[in-house]
mmCIF file of C-alpha atoms and ligand atoms in Angstrom:
data_model
loop_
_atom_site.group_PDB
_atom_site.id
_atom_site.type_symbol
_atom_site.label_atom_id
_atom_site.label_comp_id
_atom_site.label_asym_id
_atom_site.label_seq_id
_atom_site.Cartn_x
_atom_site.Cartn_y
_atom_site.Cartn_z
ATOM 1 C CA MET G 1 4.162 3.860 6.130
ATOM 2 C CA LEU G 2 2.292 6.707 4.462
ATOM 3 C CA THR G 3 1.643 7.506 0.846
ATOM 4 C CA ALA G 4 3.148 10.561 -0.829
ATOM 5 C CA TYR G 5 3.036 11.625 -4.437
ATOM 6 C CA ASP G 6 5.333 14.659 -4.554
ATOM 7 C CA TYR G 7 8.594 16.087 -3.264
ATOM 8 C CA LEU G 8 7.453 18.363 -0.422
ATOM 9 C CA PHE G 9 5.030 15.895 1.150
ATOM 10 C CA ALA G 10 7.659 13.177 0.854
ATOM 11 C CA GLU G 11 10.073 15.418 2.755
ATOM 12 C CA ALA G 12 7.482 16.000 5.467
ATOM 13 C CA VAL G 13 6.730 12.274 5.810
ATOM 14 C CA ASP G 14 10.437 11.484 5.862
ATOM 15 C CA ARG G 15 11.188 14.102 8.526
ATOM 16 C CA ALA G 16 8.223 13.027 10.642
ATOM 17 C CA GLY G 17 9.784 9.588 11.016
ATOM 18 C CA ALA G 18 7.776 7.182 8.862
ATOM 19 C CA ASP G 19 9.805 4.107 7.947
ATOM 20 C CA SER G 20 8.515 3.942 4.422
ATOM 21 C CA ILE G 21 6.812 6.093 1.794
ATOM 22 C CA LEU G 22 4.442 4.443 -0.627
ATOM 23 C CA VAL G 23 4.016 6.074 -4.015
ATOM 24 C CA GLY G 24 0.611 4.461 -4.327
ATOM 25 C CA ASP G 25 -1.381 4.151 -7.502
ATOM 26 C CA SER G 26 -4.070 5.710 -5.294
ATOM 27 C CA LEU G 27 -2.640 8.844 -6.917
ATOM 28 C CA GLY G 28 -5.068 8.032 -9.725
ATOM 29 C CA MET G 29 -7.864 8.939 -7.326
ATOM 30 C CA VAL G 30 -6.196 11.410 -4.957
ATOM 31 C CA VAL G 31 -4.150 13.418 -7.460
ATOM 32 C CA GLN G 32 -5.918 12.787 -10.761
ATOM 33 C CA GLY G 33 -9.520 12.603 -9.563
ATOM 34 C CA ASN G 34 -10.382 9.249 -11.160
ATOM 35 C CA SER G 35 -12.944 6.977 -9.532
ATOM 36 C CA SER G 36 -10.454 4.089 -9.364
ATOM 37 C CA THR G 37 -6.727 3.385 -9.697
ATOM 38 C CA LEU G 38 -7.142 1.647 -13.052
ATOM 39 C CA PRO G 39 -6.238 4.514 -15.436
ATOM 40 C CA VAL G 40 -2.793 5.143 -13.909
ATOM 41 C CA THR G 41 0.146 4.482 -16.261
ATOM 42 C CA ILE G 42 3.688 3.323 -15.576
ATOM 43 C CA GLU G 43 5.038 6.669 -16.835
ATOM 44 C CA GLU G 44 2.868 8.539 -14.326
ATOM 45 C CA MET G 45 4.023 6.265 -11.520
ATOM 46 C CA ALA G 46 7.669 6.786 -12.449
ATOM 47 C CA TYR G 47 7.163 10.573 -12.593
ATOM 48 C CA HIS G 48 5.664 10.738 -9.091
ATOM 49 C CA SER G 49 8.119 8.211 -7.702
ATOM 50 C CA ARG G 50 11.044 10.316 -8.954
ATOM 51 C CA ALA G 51 9.677 13.407 -7.198
ATOM 52 C CA VAL G 52 9.032 11.487 -3.983
ATOM 53 C CA SER G 53 12.458 9.892 -3.972
ATOM 54 C CA ARG G 54 14.070 13.343 -4.085
ATOM 55 C CA GLY G 55 12.255 14.200 -0.851
ATOM 56 C CA ALA G 56 13.041 10.964 0.963
ATOM 57 C CA SER G 57 16.483 10.899 2.494
ATOM 58 C CA ARG G 58 15.781 8.148 5.028
ATOM 59 C CA ALA G 59 12.463 6.393 4.442
ATOM 60 C CA LEU G 60 12.234 3.434 2.048
ATOM 61 C CA VAL G 61 10.430 4.458 -1.142
ATOM 62 C CA ILE G 62 8.094 1.808 -2.541
ATOM 63 C CA ALA G 63 6.249 2.455 -5.802
ATOM 64 C CA ASP G 64 3.129 0.692 -7.034
ATOM 65 C CA LEU G 65 3.095 -1.221 -10.289
ATOM 66 C CA PRO G 66 -0.095 0.092 -11.903
ATOM 67 C CA PHE G 67 -2.912 -1.956 -13.426
ATOM 68 C CA LEU G 68 -1.840 -4.083 -16.425
ATOM 69 C CA SER G 69 1.813 -3.124 -16.158
ATOM 70 C CA TYR G 70 2.769 -6.536 -14.682
ATOM 71 C CA GLN G 71 -0.034 -9.064 -15.157
ATOM 72 C CA GLN G 72 0.742 -9.975 -18.771
ATOM 73 C CA SER G 73 4.042 -11.791 -18.203
ATOM 74 C CA ARG G 74 7.025 -11.955 -15.864
ATOM 75 C CA GLU G 75 9.054 -10.110 -18.490
ATOM 76 C CA GLN G 76 6.497 -7.294 -18.613
ATOM 77 C CA ALA G 77 6.636 -7.072 -14.809
ATOM 78 C CA LEU G 78 10.448 -6.910 -14.906
ATOM 79 C CA LEU G 79 10.457 -4.067 -17.433
ATOM 80 C CA SER G 80 7.812 -2.142 -15.479
ATOM 81 C CA ALA G 81 9.571 -2.633 -12.149
ATOM 82 C CA GLY G 82 12.807 -1.562 -13.827
ATOM 83 C CA GLU G 83 11.121 1.626 -15.023
ATOM 84 C CA LEU G 84 9.991 2.430 -11.473
ATOM 85 C CA MET G 85 13.460 1.808 -10.091
ATOM 86 C CA LYS G 86 15.602 3.324 -12.860
ATOM 87 C CA SER G 87 13.468 6.278 -13.896
ATOM 88 C CA GLY G 88 11.374 6.557 -10.712
ATOM 89 C CA CYS G 89 14.292 5.883 -8.313
ATOM 90 C CA ALA G 90 12.053 3.620 -6.215
ATOM 91 C CA GLU G 91 13.778 1.201 -3.866
ATOM 92 C CA ALA G 92 11.063 -1.450 -4.028
ATOM 93 C CA VAL G 93 7.859 -2.090 -5.931
ATOM 94 C CA LYS G 94 4.420 -3.220 -4.800
ATOM 95 C CA LEU G 95 2.030 -5.366 -6.790
ATOM 96 C CA GLU G 96 -1.430 -6.745 -6.134
ATOM 97 C CA GLY G 97 -2.301 -10.428 -6.100
ATOM 98 C CA GLY G 98 -1.370 -13.666 -4.377
ATOM 99 C CA GLU G 99 -0.788 -17.209 -5.629
ATOM 100 C CA GLU G 100 -1.325 -16.188 -9.242
ATOM 101 C CA MET G 101 1.468 -13.587 -8.940
ATOM 102 C CA ALA G 102 3.932 -15.722 -6.950
ATOM 103 C CA ALA G 103 6.004 -16.792 -9.982
ATOM 104 C CA THR G 104 6.265 -13.147 -11.046
ATOM 105 C CA VAL G 105 7.333 -12.060 -7.561
ATOM 106 C CA GLU G 106 10.004 -14.764 -7.498
ATOM 107 C CA PHE G 107 11.224 -13.729 -10.956
ATOM 108 C CA LEU G 108 11.602 -10.097 -9.846
ATOM 109 C CA VAL G 109 13.221 -10.934 -6.514
ATOM 110 C CA GLN G 110 15.749 -13.223 -8.211
ATOM 111 C CA ARG G 111 16.711 -10.229 -10.356
ATOM 112 C CA GLY G 112 17.382 -7.920 -7.420
ATOM 113 C CA ILE G 113 14.028 -6.193 -7.124
ATOM 114 C CA PRO G 114 12.485 -6.006 -3.647
ATOM 115 C CA VAL G 115 8.747 -6.713 -3.960
ATOM 116 C CA CYS G 116 5.961 -5.902 -1.523
ATOM 117 C CA GLY G 117 2.681 -7.798 -1.959
ATOM 118 C CA HIS G 118 -0.848 -6.472 -1.525
ATOM 119 C CA LEU G 119 -3.806 -8.676 -0.508
ATOM 120 C CA GLY G 120 -7.400 -8.311 0.658
ATOM 121 C CA LEU G 121 -9.166 -5.391 -0.964
ATOM 122 C CA THR G 122 -6.814 -4.979 -3.904
ATOM 123 C CA PRO G 123 -8.111 -1.801 -5.559
ATOM 124 C CA GLN G 124 -7.101 -2.827 -9.078
ATOM 125 C CA SER G 125 -9.767 -5.574 -8.782
ATOM 126 C CA VAL G 126 -12.494 -3.204 -7.601
ATOM 127 C CA HIS G 127 -14.819 -4.116 -10.461
ATOM 128 C CA GLN G 128 -14.431 -7.809 -9.758
ATOM 129 C CA PHE G 129 -15.337 -7.158 -6.121
ATOM 130 C CA GLY G 130 -18.300 -4.972 -7.120
ATOM 131 C CA GLY G 131 -16.977 -2.019 -5.131
ATOM 132 C CA PHE G 132 -14.526 -1.166 -2.366
ATOM 133 C CA LYS G 133 -15.684 -3.927 0.001
ATOM 134 C CA VAL G 134 -14.140 -5.648 3.006
ATOM 135 C CA GLN G 135 -12.585 -8.986 1.987
ATOM 136 C CA GLY G 136 -12.114 -12.227 3.904
ATOM 137 C CA ARG G 137 -15.256 -12.245 6.025
ATOM 138 C CA GLU G 138 -16.255 -15.679 4.656
ATOM 139 C CA GLN G 139 -14.146 -18.707 5.539
ATOM 140 C CA ALA G 140 -13.339 -19.624 1.931
ATOM 141 C CA ARG G 141 -12.086 -16.132 1.061
ATOM 142 C CA ALA G 142 -10.140 -15.905 4.335
ATOM 143 C CA SER G 143 -8.398 -19.201 3.495
ATOM 144 C CA GLN G 144 -7.598 -17.934 0.019
ATOM 145 C CA ILE G 145 -6.012 -14.770 1.457
ATOM 146 C CA ARG G 146 -3.947 -16.920 3.834
ATOM 147 C CA ASN G 147 -2.751 -19.133 0.962
ATOM 148 C CA ASP G 148 -1.952 -16.008 -1.049
ATOM 149 C CA ALA G 149 0.102 -14.534 1.792
ATOM 150 C CA ILE G 150 2.112 -17.720 2.229
ATOM 151 C CA ALA G 151 2.711 -17.947 -1.528
ATOM 152 C CA LEU G 152 4.022 -14.360 -1.591
ATOM 153 C CA GLN G 153 6.331 -15.025 1.336
ATOM 154 C CA GLN G 154 7.667 -18.206 -0.276
ATOM 155 C CA ALA G 155 8.227 -16.283 -3.497
ATOM 156 C CA GLY G 156 10.474 -13.844 -1.623
ATOM 157 C CA ALA G 157 8.225 -10.832 -1.053
ATOM 158 C CA CYS G 158 9.751 -8.490 1.532
ATOM 159 C CA ALA G 159 6.403 -7.432 3.073
ATOM 160 C CA VAL G 160 2.688 -7.612 2.394
ATOM 161 C CA VAL G 161 0.027 -4.925 2.609
ATOM 162 C CA LEU G 162 -3.270 -6.243 3.996
ATOM 163 C CA GLU G 163 -6.157 -3.990 3.006
ATOM 164 C CA CYS G 164 -9.657 -4.067 4.476
ATOM 165 C CA ILE G 165 -9.783 -7.504 6.028
ATOM 166 C CA PRO G 166 -11.133 -8.459 9.459
ATOM 167 C CA GLU G 167 -8.772 -7.774 12.337
ATOM 168 C CA GLN G 168 -8.884 -11.446 13.396
ATOM 169 C CA LEU G 169 -7.611 -12.599 10.000
ATOM 170 C CA ALA G 170 -4.879 -9.950 9.886
ATOM 171 C CA THR G 171 -3.803 -10.896 13.415
ATOM 172 C CA ALA G 172 -3.509 -14.573 12.470
ATOM 173 C CA LEU G 173 -1.556 -13.753 9.298
ATOM 174 C CA SER G 174 0.765 -11.389 11.146
ATOM 175 C CA SER G 175 1.733 -14.059 13.635
ATOM 176 C CA GLU G 176 2.055 -16.797 11.015
ATOM 177 C CA LEU G 177 4.127 -14.872 8.464
ATOM 178 C CA GLU G 178 7.799 -14.054 8.918
ATOM 179 C CA ILE G 179 7.672 -11.058 6.609
ATOM 180 C CA PRO G 180 6.084 -7.857 7.944
ATOM 181 C CA THR G 181 2.392 -7.215 7.392
ATOM 182 C CA ILE G 182 1.342 -3.613 6.803
ATOM 183 C CA GLY G 183 -2.325 -3.024 7.468
ATOM 184 C CA ILE G 184 -4.858 -0.544 6.165
ATOM 185 C CA GLY G 185 -8.259 -1.322 7.575
ATOM 186 C CA ALA G 186 -6.815 -4.553 8.972
ATOM 187 C CA GLY G 187 -6.670 -3.824 12.701
ATOM 188 C CA ALA G 188 -3.938 -2.976 15.166
ATOM 189 C CA ASN G 189 -2.032 -6.249 15.186
ATOM 190 C CA CYS G 190 -0.276 -5.898 11.864
ATOM 191 C CA ASP G 191 3.463 -5.232 12.019
ATOM 192 C CA GLY G 192 2.978 -1.801 10.447
ATOM 193 C CA GLN G 193 0.219 0.471 9.185
ATOM 194 C CA VAL G 194 -0.289 2.544 6.059
ATOM 195 C CA LEU G 195 -2.744 5.321 5.239
ATOM 196 C CA VAL G 196 -3.232 7.597 2.279
ATOM 197 C CA LEU G 197 -1.644 10.887 3.353
ATOM 198 C CA GLN G 198 -4.537 13.080 2.240
ATOM 199 C CA ASP G 199 -6.985 10.850 4.140
ATOM 200 C CA MET G 200 -5.119 11.197 7.432
ATOM 201 C CA LEU G 201 -5.027 14.973 6.913
ATOM 202 C CA GLY G 202 -8.811 15.012 6.573
ATOM 203 C CA LEU G 203 -8.712 15.845 2.877
ATOM 204 C CA ASN G 204 -11.197 13.751 0.981
ATOM 205 C CA ASP G 205 -14.127 14.468 -1.184
ATOM 206 C CA GLY G 206 -16.754 12.234 0.272
ATOM 207 C CA ARG G 207 -17.271 9.360 2.663
ATOM 208 C CA THR G 208 -14.423 8.713 5.099
ATOM 209 C CA PRO G 209 -13.684 4.996 5.405
ATOM 210 C CA ARG G 210 -13.959 3.574 8.898
ATOM 211 C CA PHE G 211 -10.215 2.869 9.116
ATOM 212 C CA VAL G 212 -9.158 6.493 8.502
ATOM 213 C CA ARG G 213 -8.317 8.833 11.375
ATOM 214 C CA ASN G 214 -7.827 12.544 10.789
ATOM 215 C CA PHE G 215 -4.612 13.481 12.613
ATOM 216 C CA LEU G 216 -4.713 17.176 11.702
ATOM 217 C CA PRO G 217 -7.077 18.564 14.362
ATOM 218 C CA GLY G 218 -4.981 19.739 17.307
ATOM 219 C CA ALA G 219 -1.705 19.638 15.362
ATOM 220 C CA ASN G 220 0.118 22.882 14.561
ATOM 221 C CA SER G 221 1.349 21.731 11.183
ATOM 222 C CA ILE G 222 1.025 18.947 8.645
ATOM 223 C CA GLU G 223 4.364 17.580 9.817
ATOM 224 C CA GLU G 224 3.139 17.449 13.402
ATOM 225 C CA ALA G 225 0.010 15.597 12.257
ATOM 226 C CA ILE G 226 2.209 13.061 10.485
ATOM 227 C CA SER G 227 4.401 12.720 13.584
ATOM 228 C CA ARG G 228 1.285 12.018 15.632
ATOM 229 C CA TYR G 229 0.287 9.298 13.186
ATOM 230 C CA VAL G 230 3.771 7.755 13.383
ATOM 231 C CA ALA G 231 3.659 7.846 17.189
ATOM 232 C CA ALA G 232 0.147 6.375 17.313
ATOM 233 C CA VAL G 233 1.175 3.497 15.043
ATOM 234 C CA ARG G 234 4.300 2.827 17.076
ATOM 235 C CA ASP G 235 2.494 2.863 20.452
ATOM 236 C CA GLY G 236 -0.368 0.753 19.089
ATOM 237 C CA SER G 237 -3.107 3.326 19.716
ATOM 238 C CA PHE G 238 -3.929 3.488 15.999
ATOM 239 C CA PRO G 239 -6.047 1.894 14.712
ATOM 240 C CA SER G 240 -8.619 1.450 17.477
ATOM 241 C CA ALA G 241 -11.229 -1.316 17.497
ATOM 242 C CA ASP G 242 -13.765 1.121 16.036
ATOM 243 C CA GLU G 243 -11.348 1.820 13.182
ATOM 244 C CA SER G 244 -11.088 -1.894 12.362
ATOM 245 C CA TYR G 245 -13.352 -4.563 10.839
ATOM 246 C CA HIS G 246 -14.392 -7.611 12.847
HETATM 247 O O1 KIV L 301 -2.214 2.882 -3.706
HETATM 248 C C1 KIV L 301 -2.159 2.974 -2.471
HETATM 249 O O2 KIV L 301 -2.124 4.050 -1.892
HETATM 250 C C2 KIV L 301 -2.137 1.739 -1.704
HETATM 251 C C3 KIV L 301 -2.370 1.823 -0.234
HETATM 252 C C4 KIV L 301 -3.764 2.219 0.031
HETATM 253 C C5 KIV L 301 -1.994 0.594 0.475
HETATM 254 O O3 KIV L 301 -1.972 0.688 -2.248
#
């Protein structure tokens, strides 16, 4: 999986062989220049998702439910997910949260909406965490993440993104869960990996997180860089131990 926010990059990711394209609310930072994902609206997500879906002929398009577009009630989540699928042409939605969101996930799934979960460093909670910090290093938090993952699976989630958690925890979750885990900063033993496209092309404005690899050097085109990422995920050479938390 890779993120994309527009038509041409979606085409490139699709052609390069990624299984899934995430229209992440990271667009609030990468496209809009905000310091967090919090300002992103449902209309903006639908707009980008629509453009991405036009470029994706093969890969599954998953769009993020942005901050406060689903937390208020199950009905609010249904309307927001519907907007992403009807207007944004997304094929699945992603939301952040675990046990507290399980009833909402079940409600959406029962109404025909595929839902991907997101645990660990959930960026919409950045202010609660006090920054973009690795999660699950302490036993109590690791147990909470495990309970959250099981609750999402029981609620019918089709996959779960694990962001910035120790490799050991992600490995244990990946073997315990039946649904696929998709890691970002969660080590090599997840079932899949995701990166922000601009990050893996070396385009960022400041500090590069440990889990990001720049695939552009040595590639003759952006598409070749993406193909190298896809190949490295498939053969297990990305991420390395140095690109993971322990
Ligand atoms: O918004 C996003 O791009 C994401 C990924 C970083 C997983 O949620």
